[in-house]
Short mmCIF file of C-alpha atoms and ligand atoms in Angstrom, two decimals:
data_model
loop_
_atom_site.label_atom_id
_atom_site.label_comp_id
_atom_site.label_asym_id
_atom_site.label_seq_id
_atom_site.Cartn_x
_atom_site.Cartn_y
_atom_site.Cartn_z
CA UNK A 1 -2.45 52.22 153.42
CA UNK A 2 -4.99 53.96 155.34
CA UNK A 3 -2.33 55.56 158.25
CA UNK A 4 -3.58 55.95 162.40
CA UNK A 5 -2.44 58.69 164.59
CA UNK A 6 -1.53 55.91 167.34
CA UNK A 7 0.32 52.53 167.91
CA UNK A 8 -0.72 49.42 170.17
CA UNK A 9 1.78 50.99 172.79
CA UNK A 10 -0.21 54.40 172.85
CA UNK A 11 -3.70 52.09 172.86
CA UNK A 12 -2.56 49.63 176.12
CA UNK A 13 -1.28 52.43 178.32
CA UNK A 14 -4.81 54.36 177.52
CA UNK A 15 -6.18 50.79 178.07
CA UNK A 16 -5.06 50.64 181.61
CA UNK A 17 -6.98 53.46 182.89
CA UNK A 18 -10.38 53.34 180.02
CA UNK A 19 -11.11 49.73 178.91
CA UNK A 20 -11.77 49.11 175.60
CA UNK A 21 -13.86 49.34 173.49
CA UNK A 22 -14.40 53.12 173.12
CA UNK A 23 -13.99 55.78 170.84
CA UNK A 24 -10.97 57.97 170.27
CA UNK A 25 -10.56 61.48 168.64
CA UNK A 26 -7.76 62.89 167.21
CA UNK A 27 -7.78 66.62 167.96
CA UNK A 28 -4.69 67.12 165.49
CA UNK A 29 -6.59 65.62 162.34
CA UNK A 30 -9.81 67.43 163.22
CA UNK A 31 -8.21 71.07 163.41
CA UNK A 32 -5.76 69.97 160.20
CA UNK A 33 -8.95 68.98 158.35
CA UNK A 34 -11.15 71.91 159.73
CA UNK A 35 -8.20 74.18 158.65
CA UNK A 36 -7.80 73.04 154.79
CA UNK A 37 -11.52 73.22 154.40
CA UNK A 38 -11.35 77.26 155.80
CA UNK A 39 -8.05 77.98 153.39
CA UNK A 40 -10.35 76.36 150.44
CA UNK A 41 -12.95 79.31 151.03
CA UNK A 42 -11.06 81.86 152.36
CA UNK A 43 -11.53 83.70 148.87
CA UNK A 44 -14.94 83.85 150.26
CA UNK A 45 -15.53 87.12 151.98
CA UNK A 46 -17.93 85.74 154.92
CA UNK A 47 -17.06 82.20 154.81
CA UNK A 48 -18.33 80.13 157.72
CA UNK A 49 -18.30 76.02 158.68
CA UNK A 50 -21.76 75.49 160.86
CA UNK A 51 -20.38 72.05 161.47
CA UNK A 52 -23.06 69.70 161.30
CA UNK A 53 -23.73 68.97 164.98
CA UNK A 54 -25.70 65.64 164.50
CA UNK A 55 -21.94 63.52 163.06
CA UNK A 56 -21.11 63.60 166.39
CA UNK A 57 -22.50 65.72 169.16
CA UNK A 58 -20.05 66.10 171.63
CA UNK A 59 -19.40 69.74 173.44
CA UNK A 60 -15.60 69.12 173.32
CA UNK A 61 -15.28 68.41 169.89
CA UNK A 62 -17.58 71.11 168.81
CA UNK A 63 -15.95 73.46 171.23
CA UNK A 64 -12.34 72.33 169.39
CA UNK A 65 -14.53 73.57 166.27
CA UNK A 66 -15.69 76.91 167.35
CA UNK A 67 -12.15 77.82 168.24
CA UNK A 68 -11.43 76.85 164.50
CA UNK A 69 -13.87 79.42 163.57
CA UNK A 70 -16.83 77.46 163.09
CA UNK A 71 -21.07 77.95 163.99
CA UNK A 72 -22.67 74.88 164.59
CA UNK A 73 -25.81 73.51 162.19
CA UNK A 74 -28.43 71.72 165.24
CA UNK A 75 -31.80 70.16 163.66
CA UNK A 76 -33.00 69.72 167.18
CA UNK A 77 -33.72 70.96 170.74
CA UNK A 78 -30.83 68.99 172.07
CA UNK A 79 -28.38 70.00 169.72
CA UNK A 80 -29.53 73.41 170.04
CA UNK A 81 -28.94 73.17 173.71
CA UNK A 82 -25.36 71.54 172.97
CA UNK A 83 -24.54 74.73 170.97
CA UNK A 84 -25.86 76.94 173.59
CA UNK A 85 -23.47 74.87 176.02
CA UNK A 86 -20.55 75.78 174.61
CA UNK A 87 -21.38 79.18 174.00
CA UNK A 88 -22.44 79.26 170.61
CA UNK A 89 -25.12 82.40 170.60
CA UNK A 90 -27.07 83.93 167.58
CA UNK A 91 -25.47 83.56 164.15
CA UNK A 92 -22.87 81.17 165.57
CA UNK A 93 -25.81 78.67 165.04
CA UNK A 94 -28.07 77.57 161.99
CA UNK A 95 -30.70 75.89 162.79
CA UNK A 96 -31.52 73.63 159.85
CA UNK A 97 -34.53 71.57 160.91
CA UNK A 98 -37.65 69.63 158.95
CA UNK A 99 -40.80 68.83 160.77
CA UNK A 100 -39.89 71.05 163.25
CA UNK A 101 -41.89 71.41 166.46
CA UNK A 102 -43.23 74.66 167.12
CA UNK A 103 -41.47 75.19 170.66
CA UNK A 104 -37.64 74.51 168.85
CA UNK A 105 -38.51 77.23 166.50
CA UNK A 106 -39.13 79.52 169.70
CA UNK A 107 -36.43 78.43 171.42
CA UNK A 108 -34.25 78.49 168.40
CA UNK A 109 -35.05 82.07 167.90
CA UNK A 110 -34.70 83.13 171.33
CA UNK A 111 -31.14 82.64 170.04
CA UNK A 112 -30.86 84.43 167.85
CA UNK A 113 -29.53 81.93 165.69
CA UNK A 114 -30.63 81.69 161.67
CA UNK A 115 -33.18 79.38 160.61
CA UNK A 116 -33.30 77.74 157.36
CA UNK A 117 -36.84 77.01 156.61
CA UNK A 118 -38.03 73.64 155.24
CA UNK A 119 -40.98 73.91 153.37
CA UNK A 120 -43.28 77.11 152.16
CA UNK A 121 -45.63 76.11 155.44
CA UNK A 122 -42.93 77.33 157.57
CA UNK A 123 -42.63 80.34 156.78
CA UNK A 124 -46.91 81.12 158.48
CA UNK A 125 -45.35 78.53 161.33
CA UNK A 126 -42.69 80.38 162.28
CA UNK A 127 -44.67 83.80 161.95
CA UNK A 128 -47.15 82.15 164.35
CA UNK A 129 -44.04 80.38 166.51
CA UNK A 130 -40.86 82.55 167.06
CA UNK A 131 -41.37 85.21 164.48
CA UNK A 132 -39.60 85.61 161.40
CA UNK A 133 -36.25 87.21 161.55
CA UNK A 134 -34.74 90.00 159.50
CA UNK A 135 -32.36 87.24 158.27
CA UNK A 136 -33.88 84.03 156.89
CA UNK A 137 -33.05 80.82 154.83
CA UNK A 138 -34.71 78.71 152.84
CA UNK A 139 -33.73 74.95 152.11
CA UNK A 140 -34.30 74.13 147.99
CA UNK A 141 -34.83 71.20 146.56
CA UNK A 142 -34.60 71.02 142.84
CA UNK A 143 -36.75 67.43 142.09
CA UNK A 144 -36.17 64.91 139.57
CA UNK A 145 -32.40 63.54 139.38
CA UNK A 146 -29.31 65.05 140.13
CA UNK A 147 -27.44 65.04 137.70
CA UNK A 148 -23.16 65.77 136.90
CA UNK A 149 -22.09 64.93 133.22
CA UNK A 150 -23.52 61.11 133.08
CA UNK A 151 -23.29 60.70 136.99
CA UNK A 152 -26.45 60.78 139.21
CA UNK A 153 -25.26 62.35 141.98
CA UNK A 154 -28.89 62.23 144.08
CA UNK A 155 -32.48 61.98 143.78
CA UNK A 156 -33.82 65.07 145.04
CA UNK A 157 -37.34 64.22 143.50
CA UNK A 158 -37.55 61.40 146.27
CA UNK A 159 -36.61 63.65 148.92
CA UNK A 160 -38.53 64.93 151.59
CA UNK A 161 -36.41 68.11 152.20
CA UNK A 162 -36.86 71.68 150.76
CA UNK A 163 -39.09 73.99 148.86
CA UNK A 164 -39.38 73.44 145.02
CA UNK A 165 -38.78 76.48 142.74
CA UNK A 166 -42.20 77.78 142.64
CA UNK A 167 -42.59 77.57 146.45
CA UNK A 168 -38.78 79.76 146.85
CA UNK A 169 -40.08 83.11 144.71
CA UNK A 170 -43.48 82.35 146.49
CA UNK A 171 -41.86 82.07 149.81
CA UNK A 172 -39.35 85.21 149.72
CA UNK A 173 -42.08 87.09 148.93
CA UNK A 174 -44.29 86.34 151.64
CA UNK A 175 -40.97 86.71 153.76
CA UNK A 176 -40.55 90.14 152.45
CA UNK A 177 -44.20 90.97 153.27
CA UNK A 178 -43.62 89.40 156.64
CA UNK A 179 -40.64 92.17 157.52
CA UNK A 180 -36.98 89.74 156.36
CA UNK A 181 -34.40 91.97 154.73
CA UNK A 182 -31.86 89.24 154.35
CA UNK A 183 -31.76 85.89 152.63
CA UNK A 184 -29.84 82.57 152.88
CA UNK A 185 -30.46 79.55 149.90
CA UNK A 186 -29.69 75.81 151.27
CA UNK A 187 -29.59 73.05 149.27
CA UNK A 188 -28.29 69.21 150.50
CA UNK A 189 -28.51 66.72 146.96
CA UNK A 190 -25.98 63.95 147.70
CA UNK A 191 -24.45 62.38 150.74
CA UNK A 192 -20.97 61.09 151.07
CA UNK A 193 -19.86 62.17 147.79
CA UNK A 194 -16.44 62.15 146.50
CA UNK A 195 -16.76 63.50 143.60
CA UNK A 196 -14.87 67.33 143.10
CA UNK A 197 -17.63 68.36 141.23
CA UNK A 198 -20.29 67.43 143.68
CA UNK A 199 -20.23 70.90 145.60
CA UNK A 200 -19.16 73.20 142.64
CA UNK A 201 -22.44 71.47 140.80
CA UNK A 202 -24.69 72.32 143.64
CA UNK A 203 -22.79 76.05 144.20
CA UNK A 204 -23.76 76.73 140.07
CA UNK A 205 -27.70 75.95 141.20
CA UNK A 206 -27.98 77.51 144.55
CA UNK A 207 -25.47 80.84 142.81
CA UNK A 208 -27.95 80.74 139.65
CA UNK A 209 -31.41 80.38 141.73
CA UNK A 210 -29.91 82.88 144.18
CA UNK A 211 -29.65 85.44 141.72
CA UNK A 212 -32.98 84.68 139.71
CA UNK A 213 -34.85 84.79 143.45
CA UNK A 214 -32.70 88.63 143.26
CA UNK A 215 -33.80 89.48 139.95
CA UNK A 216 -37.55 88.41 140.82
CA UNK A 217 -38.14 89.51 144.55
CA UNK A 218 -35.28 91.92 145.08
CA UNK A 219 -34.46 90.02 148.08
CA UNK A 220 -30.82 90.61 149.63
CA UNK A 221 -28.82 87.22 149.44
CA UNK A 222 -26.88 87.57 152.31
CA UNK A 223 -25.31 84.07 152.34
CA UNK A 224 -25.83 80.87 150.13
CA UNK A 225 -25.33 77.42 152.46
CA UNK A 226 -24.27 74.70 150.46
CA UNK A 227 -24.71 72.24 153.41
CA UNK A 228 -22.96 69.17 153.88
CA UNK A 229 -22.10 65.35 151.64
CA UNK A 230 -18.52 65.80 151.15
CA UNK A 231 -17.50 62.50 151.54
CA UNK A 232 -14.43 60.87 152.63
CA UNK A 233 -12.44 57.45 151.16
CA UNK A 234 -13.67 54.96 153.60
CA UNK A 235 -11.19 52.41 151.66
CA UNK A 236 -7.71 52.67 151.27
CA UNK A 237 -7.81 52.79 147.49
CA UNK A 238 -10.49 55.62 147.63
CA UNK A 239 -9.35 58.82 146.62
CA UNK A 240 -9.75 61.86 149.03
CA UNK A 241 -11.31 64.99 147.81
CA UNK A 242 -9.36 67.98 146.91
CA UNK A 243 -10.79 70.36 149.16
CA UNK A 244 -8.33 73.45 147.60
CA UNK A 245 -9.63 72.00 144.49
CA UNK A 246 -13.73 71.89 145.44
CA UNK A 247 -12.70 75.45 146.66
CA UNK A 248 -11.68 77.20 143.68
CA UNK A 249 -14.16 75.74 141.31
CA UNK A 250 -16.77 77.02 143.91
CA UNK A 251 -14.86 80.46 143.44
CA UNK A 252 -15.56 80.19 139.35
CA UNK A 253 -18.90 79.70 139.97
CA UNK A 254 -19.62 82.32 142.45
CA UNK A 255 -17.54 84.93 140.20
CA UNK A 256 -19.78 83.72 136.96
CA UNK A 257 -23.10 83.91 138.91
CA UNK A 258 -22.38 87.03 140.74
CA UNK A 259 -20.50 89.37 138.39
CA UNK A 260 -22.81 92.26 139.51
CA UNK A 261 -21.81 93.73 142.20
CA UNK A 262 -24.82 94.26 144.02
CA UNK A 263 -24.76 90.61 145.04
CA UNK A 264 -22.20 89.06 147.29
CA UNK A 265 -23.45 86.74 149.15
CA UNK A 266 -21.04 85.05 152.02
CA UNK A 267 -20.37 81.20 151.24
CA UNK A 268 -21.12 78.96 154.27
CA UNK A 269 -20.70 75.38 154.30
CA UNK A 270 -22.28 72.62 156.70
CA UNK A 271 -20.51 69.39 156.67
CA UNK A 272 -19.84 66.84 158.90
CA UNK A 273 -18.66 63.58 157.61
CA UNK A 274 -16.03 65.95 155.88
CA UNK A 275 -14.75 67.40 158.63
CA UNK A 276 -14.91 64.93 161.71
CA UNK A 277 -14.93 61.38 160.36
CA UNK A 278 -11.64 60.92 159.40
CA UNK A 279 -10.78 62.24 163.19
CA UNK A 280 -12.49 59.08 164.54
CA UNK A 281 -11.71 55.28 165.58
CA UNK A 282 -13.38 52.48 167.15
CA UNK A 283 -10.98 50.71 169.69
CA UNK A 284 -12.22 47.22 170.16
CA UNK A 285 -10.71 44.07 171.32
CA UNK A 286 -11.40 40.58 169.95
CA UNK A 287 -12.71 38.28 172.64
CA UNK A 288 -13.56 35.58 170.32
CA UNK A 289 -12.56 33.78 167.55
CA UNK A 290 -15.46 31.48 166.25
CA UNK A 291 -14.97 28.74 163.25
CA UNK A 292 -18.42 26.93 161.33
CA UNK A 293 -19.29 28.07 158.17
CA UNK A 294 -16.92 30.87 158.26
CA UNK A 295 -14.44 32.65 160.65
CA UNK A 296 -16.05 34.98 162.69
CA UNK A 297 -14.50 37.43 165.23
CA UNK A 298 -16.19 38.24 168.42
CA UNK A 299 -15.51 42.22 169.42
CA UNK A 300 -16.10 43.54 172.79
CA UNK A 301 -18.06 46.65 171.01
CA UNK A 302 -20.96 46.36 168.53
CA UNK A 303 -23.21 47.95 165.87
CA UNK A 304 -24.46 49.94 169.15
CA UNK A 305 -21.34 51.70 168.93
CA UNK A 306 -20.99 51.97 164.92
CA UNK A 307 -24.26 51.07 163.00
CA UNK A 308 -23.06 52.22 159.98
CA UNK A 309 -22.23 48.57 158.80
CA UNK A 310 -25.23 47.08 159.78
CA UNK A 311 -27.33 49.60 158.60
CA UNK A 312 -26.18 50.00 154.97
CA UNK A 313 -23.69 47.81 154.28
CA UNK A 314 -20.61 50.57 154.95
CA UNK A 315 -17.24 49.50 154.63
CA UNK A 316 -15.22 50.68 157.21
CA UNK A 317 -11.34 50.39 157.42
CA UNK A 318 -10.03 47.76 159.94
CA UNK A 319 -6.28 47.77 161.39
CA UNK A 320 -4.96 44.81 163.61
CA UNK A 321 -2.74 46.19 165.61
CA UNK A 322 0.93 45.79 166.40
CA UNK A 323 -0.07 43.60 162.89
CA UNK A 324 0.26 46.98 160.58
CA UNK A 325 3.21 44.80 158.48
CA UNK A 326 2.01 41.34 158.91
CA UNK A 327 0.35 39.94 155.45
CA UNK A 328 -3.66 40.01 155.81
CA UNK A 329 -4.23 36.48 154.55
CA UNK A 330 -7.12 35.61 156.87
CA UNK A 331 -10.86 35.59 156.23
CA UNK A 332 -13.57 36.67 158.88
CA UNK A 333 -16.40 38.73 159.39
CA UNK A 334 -15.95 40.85 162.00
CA UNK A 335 -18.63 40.94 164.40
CA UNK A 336 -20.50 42.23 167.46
CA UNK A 337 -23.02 40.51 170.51
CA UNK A 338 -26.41 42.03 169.44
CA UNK A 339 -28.70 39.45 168.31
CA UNK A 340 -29.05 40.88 164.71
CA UNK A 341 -26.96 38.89 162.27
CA UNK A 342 -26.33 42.42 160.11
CA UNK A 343 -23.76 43.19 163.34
CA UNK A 344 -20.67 42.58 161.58
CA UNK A 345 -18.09 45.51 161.41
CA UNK A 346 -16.44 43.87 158.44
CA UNK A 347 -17.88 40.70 156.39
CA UNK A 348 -15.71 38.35 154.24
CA UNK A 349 -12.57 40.87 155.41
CA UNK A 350 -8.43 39.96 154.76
CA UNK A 351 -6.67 40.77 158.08
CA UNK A 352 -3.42 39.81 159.27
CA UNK A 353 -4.57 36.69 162.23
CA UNK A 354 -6.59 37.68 164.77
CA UNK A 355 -5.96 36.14 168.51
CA UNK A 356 -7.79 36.71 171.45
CA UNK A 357 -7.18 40.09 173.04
CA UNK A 358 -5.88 41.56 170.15
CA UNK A 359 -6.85 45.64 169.60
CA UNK A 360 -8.98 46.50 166.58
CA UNK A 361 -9.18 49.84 165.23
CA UNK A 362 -11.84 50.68 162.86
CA UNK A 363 -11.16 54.03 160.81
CA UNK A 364 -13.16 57.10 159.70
CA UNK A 365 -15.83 56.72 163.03
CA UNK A 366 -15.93 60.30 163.79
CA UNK A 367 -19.19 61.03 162.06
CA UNK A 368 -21.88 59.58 161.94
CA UNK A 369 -20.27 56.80 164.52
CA UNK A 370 -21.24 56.87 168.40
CA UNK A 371 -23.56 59.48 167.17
CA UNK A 372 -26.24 57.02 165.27
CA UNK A 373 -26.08 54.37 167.97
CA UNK A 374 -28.76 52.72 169.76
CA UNK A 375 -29.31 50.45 172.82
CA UNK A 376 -30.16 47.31 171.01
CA UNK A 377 -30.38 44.15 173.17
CA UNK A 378 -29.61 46.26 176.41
CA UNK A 379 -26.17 47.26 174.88
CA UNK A 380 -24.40 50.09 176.21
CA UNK A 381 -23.08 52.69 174.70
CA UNK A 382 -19.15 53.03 175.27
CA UNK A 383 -16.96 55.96 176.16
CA UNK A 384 -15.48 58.80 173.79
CA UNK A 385 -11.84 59.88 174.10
CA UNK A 386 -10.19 62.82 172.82
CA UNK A 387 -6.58 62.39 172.05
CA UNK A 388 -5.04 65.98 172.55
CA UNK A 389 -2.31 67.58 170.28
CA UNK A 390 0.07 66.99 173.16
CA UNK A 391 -0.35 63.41 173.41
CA UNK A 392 -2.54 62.81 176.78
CA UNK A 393 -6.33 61.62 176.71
CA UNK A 394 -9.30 63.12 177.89
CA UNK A 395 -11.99 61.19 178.55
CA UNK A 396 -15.20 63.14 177.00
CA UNK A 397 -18.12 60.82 177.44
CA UNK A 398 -17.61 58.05 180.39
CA UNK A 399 -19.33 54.83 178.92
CA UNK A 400 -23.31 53.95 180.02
CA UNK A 401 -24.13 52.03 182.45
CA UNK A 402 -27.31 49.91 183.47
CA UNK A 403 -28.35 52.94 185.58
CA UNK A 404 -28.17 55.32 182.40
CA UNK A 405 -30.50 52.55 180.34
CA UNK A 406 -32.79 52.00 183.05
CA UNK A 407 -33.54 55.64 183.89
CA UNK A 408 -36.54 56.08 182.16
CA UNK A 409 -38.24 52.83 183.57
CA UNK A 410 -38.49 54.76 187.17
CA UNK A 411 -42.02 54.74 186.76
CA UNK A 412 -42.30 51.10 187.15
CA UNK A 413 -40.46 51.58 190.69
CA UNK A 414 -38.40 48.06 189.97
CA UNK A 415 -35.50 47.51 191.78
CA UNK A 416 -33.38 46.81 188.57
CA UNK A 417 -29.91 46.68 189.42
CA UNK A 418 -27.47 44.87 190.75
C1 PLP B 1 -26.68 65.66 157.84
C2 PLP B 1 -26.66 67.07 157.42
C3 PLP B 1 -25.44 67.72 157.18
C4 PLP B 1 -24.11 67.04 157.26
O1 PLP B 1 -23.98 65.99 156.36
P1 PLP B 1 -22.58 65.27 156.12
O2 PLP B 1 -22.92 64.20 155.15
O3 PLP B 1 -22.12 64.74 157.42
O4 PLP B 1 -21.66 66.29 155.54
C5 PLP B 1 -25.49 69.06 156.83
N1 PLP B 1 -26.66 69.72 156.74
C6 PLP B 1 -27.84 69.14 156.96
C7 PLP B 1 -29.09 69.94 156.87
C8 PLP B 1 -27.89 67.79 157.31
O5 PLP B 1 -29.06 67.19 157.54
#
C-alpha cells in the first residue's frame, strides 16, 4: 500500500485557509530521498546532484535542495534565472541544453556555470556565443538500441540528443585547440527506469568512452554526468530502486574503468523524477459523480494540473481519503473539466465509493506534475504547498488567476475581467 505523509484531518484544516485542488510537498520525503541518493555516491570523491530543475521548478524546493548539497541542471533561460534566484552561482549549475539560443549560452556563461554541449556544432557556437570554458561537457549518444541482457532499455538511435562517437574525439579535440583543460561526458538513454542496472549500464559506457576519449585526446575527465531516468514505482506493486544498490555497482564500474590513477573523474548525477516525485500529491476534491456508460468522477483539478495521464497513458496512484481501509470495489474513471476526453486521472480505476466532496490524493506528482501543465480551455493552474518537517504549510505558488492568463492579451486593450 502506497503510504501518504498526511490524513483527511491534516488536508481540511489546510483546506480552510488554501482550497483545493493544489499541490502539496513533503519537505521530509524530499530531503530523506535527496539524502539516500548522496550516501549511495558518497564513495565518489566529487559527487554532486544538479537536480534536474525542469520536474518541478519551484525556488523553494530547489532551495530545500541546495541546502542538501545539490547544483541545479536548467535547459533554459528561465530555469537559469530560477537557479540564479536562489543563489546558485558558477559550478552550482549545469546547464544542459539542446537547440540552445545563442543569448542562454551567454548568459549561461556569464555564470559561470558548466555547459554540457549538445551536438559537435556547439562547440564553434559557443566559441562565437559565450566562449568556451576551461571546463566543458559533452552530451553522448551511443545510437542504435540500448541494450541490458535481453532488455531494451532506450532507443538512443531515435534520439535527437548528443554527439555520436566520432563527433566526441572530434569534438574534444577542437575543444582542446579552442583553450578547455577539463572535461565532463553526459549521457541520458532511458527515462523512468526501474531497473538497478539501468545507471550502472550507462556508468560502464560513459567510464569506458571516458577513458578511450583520455587515451585518444589526453583530455582531463574531470567529471562524468550520468544524468537523470531513475524511475520510481508509480503502482503499489512496483518495486522501488535500490539506490545503495545502483550506488555500489556504479562504484565497480568506476574502479574497473579507472584503475589508473591518472583518471578520477567526480561522479555527478542529474535526476529528477528520482528525487522529487515521490515528494508530490495532487489534492483534489470530487464535485461530481456522473453514471452512462461508465462511472465517471468529476475533480475540481485537471490534466492542467497533472498531464501526465493524458499525455501517455501514466498510471498514477489514487487514495480516497478518510477511505484508506474501506474495500475499493467501485469502478470509475477519474476525470477532469477540459474538453479533451484523454483528461482522466485514472480510467477503469477500483476505489473505495466516491461521494461528493470527498478529497483525492494522487501520488508521486512531484516531478514532472504542475511542472508540464498547460492552460487548456482557459484552465488555471492551481497553487503549490510545501508541507514543512514541522508540520505547518507554506504556500509556495498562490494559484492563477484570469489576470495571470490574460496578461499577454494587453495588446488587444480588452477589458477582460470581471
Ligand atoms: C529531463 C532531464 C533530466 C531529468 O530526468 P528525470 O527522468 O526526471 O530523472 C536530467 N537531465 C536532462 C538533460 C534532462 O533532460
Amino acid at each position: 500500500m502506497k503510504q501518504l505523509p498526511f490524513d483527511k484531518a491534516k488536508i481540511e484544516e489546510i483546506a480552510k485557509t488554501y482550497p483545493t485542488p493544489f499541490h502539496l510537498y513533503d519537505e521530509a520525503t524530499l530531503r530523506a530521498r535527496v539524502r539516500a541518493l548522496r550516501d549511495a555516491f558518497s564513495w565518489s570523491e566529487g559527487y554532486r546532484e544538479y537536480y534536474a530543475v525542469k520536474a518541478c521548478p519551484n525556488p523553494a524546493l530547489l532551495q530545500i535542495l541546495m541546502e542538501e548539497g545539490c547544483g541545479l541542471d536548467c535547459s533554459s533561460y528561465a530555469e537559469l534565472l530560477l537557479a540564479r534566484a536562489i543563489g546558485a552561482a558558477g559550478t552550482d549549475i549545469m546547464f544542459s541544453s539542446n537547440a540552445t539560443p545563442a543569448e542562454e549560452f551567454v548568459f549561461a556563461r556569464g555564470l559561470g556555470a558548466y555547459i554540457n554541449l549538445d551536438d559537435l556544432s556547439h562547440v564553434d557556437f559557443l566559441r562565437e556565443n559565450g566562449g568556451i570554458p576551461e571546463t566543458v561537457s559533452c552530451r553522448f549518444n551511443p545510437g542504435g538500441v540500448f541494450r541490458f541482457g535481453n532488455t531494451i532499455m532506450g532507443r538512443p538511435g531515435e534520439s535527437k540528443y548528443g554527439f555520436t562517437r566520432e563527433q566526441l574525439t572530434e569534438g574534444f579535440r577542437k575543444l582542446i585547440g579552442y583553450g578547455a583543460k577539463r572535461f565532463g561526458l553526459h549521457a541520458f538513454l532511458s527515462s523512468n527506469n526501474t531497473d538497478a542496472a539501468y545507471y550502472p549500464a550507462l556508468a560502464s559506457i560513459l567510464f569506458k568512452t571516458a577513458a578511450e576519449l583520455y587515451a585518444e585526446t589526453g583530455a582531463e575527465i574531470a567529471f562524468i554526468n550520468l544524468s537523470g531516468g531513475i524511475g520510481i514505482p508509480y503502482r503499489p506493486e512496483d518495486e522501488p530502486v535500490d539506490i545503495a544498490l545502483v550506488g555500489a555497482r556504479v562504484r565497480e564500474a568506476y574502479e574497473a574503468a579507472f584503475w589508473k590513477p591518472d583518471i578520477k573523474p567526480a561522479v555527478f548525477t542529474e535526476l529528477g523524477r528520482y528525487v522529487s516525485g515521490p515528494a508530490g500529491f495532487l489534492v483534489m476534491r470530487a464535485m461530481h459523480e456522473k453514471q452512462t456508460y461508465k462511472n465517471f468522477l468529476g475533480m475540481d483539478a485537471c490534466a492542467v494540473d497533472l498531464m501526465r495521464p493524458a499525455m501517455y497513458g501514466a498510471y498514477h496512484h489514487i487514495t480516497v481519503l478518510g477511505k484508506e481501509n474501506e474495500l475499493s470495489d467501485h469502478l470509475y474513471d477519474v476525470t477532469g473539466s477540459l474538453c479533451e476526453n484523454s483528461d482522466k486521472f485514472a480510467v477503469d480505476r477500483l476505489l473505495p465509493h466516491v461521494e461528493r466532496g470527498d478529497i483525492l490524493a494522487v501520488h508521486d506528482t512531484g516531478a514532472h506534475g504542475h511542472a508540464m501543465g498547460y492552460n487548456y480551455n482557459g484552465r488555471l493552474k492551481h497553487a503549490e504547498l510545501l508541507l514543512k518537517e514541522n508540520g505547518s504549510v507554506r504556500l509556495i505558488r498562490r494559484a492563477e488567476t484570469v489576470k495571470d492568463y490574460f496578461a499577454t492579451l494587453d495588446v488587444l486593450g480588452l477589458k477582460l475581467e470581471e
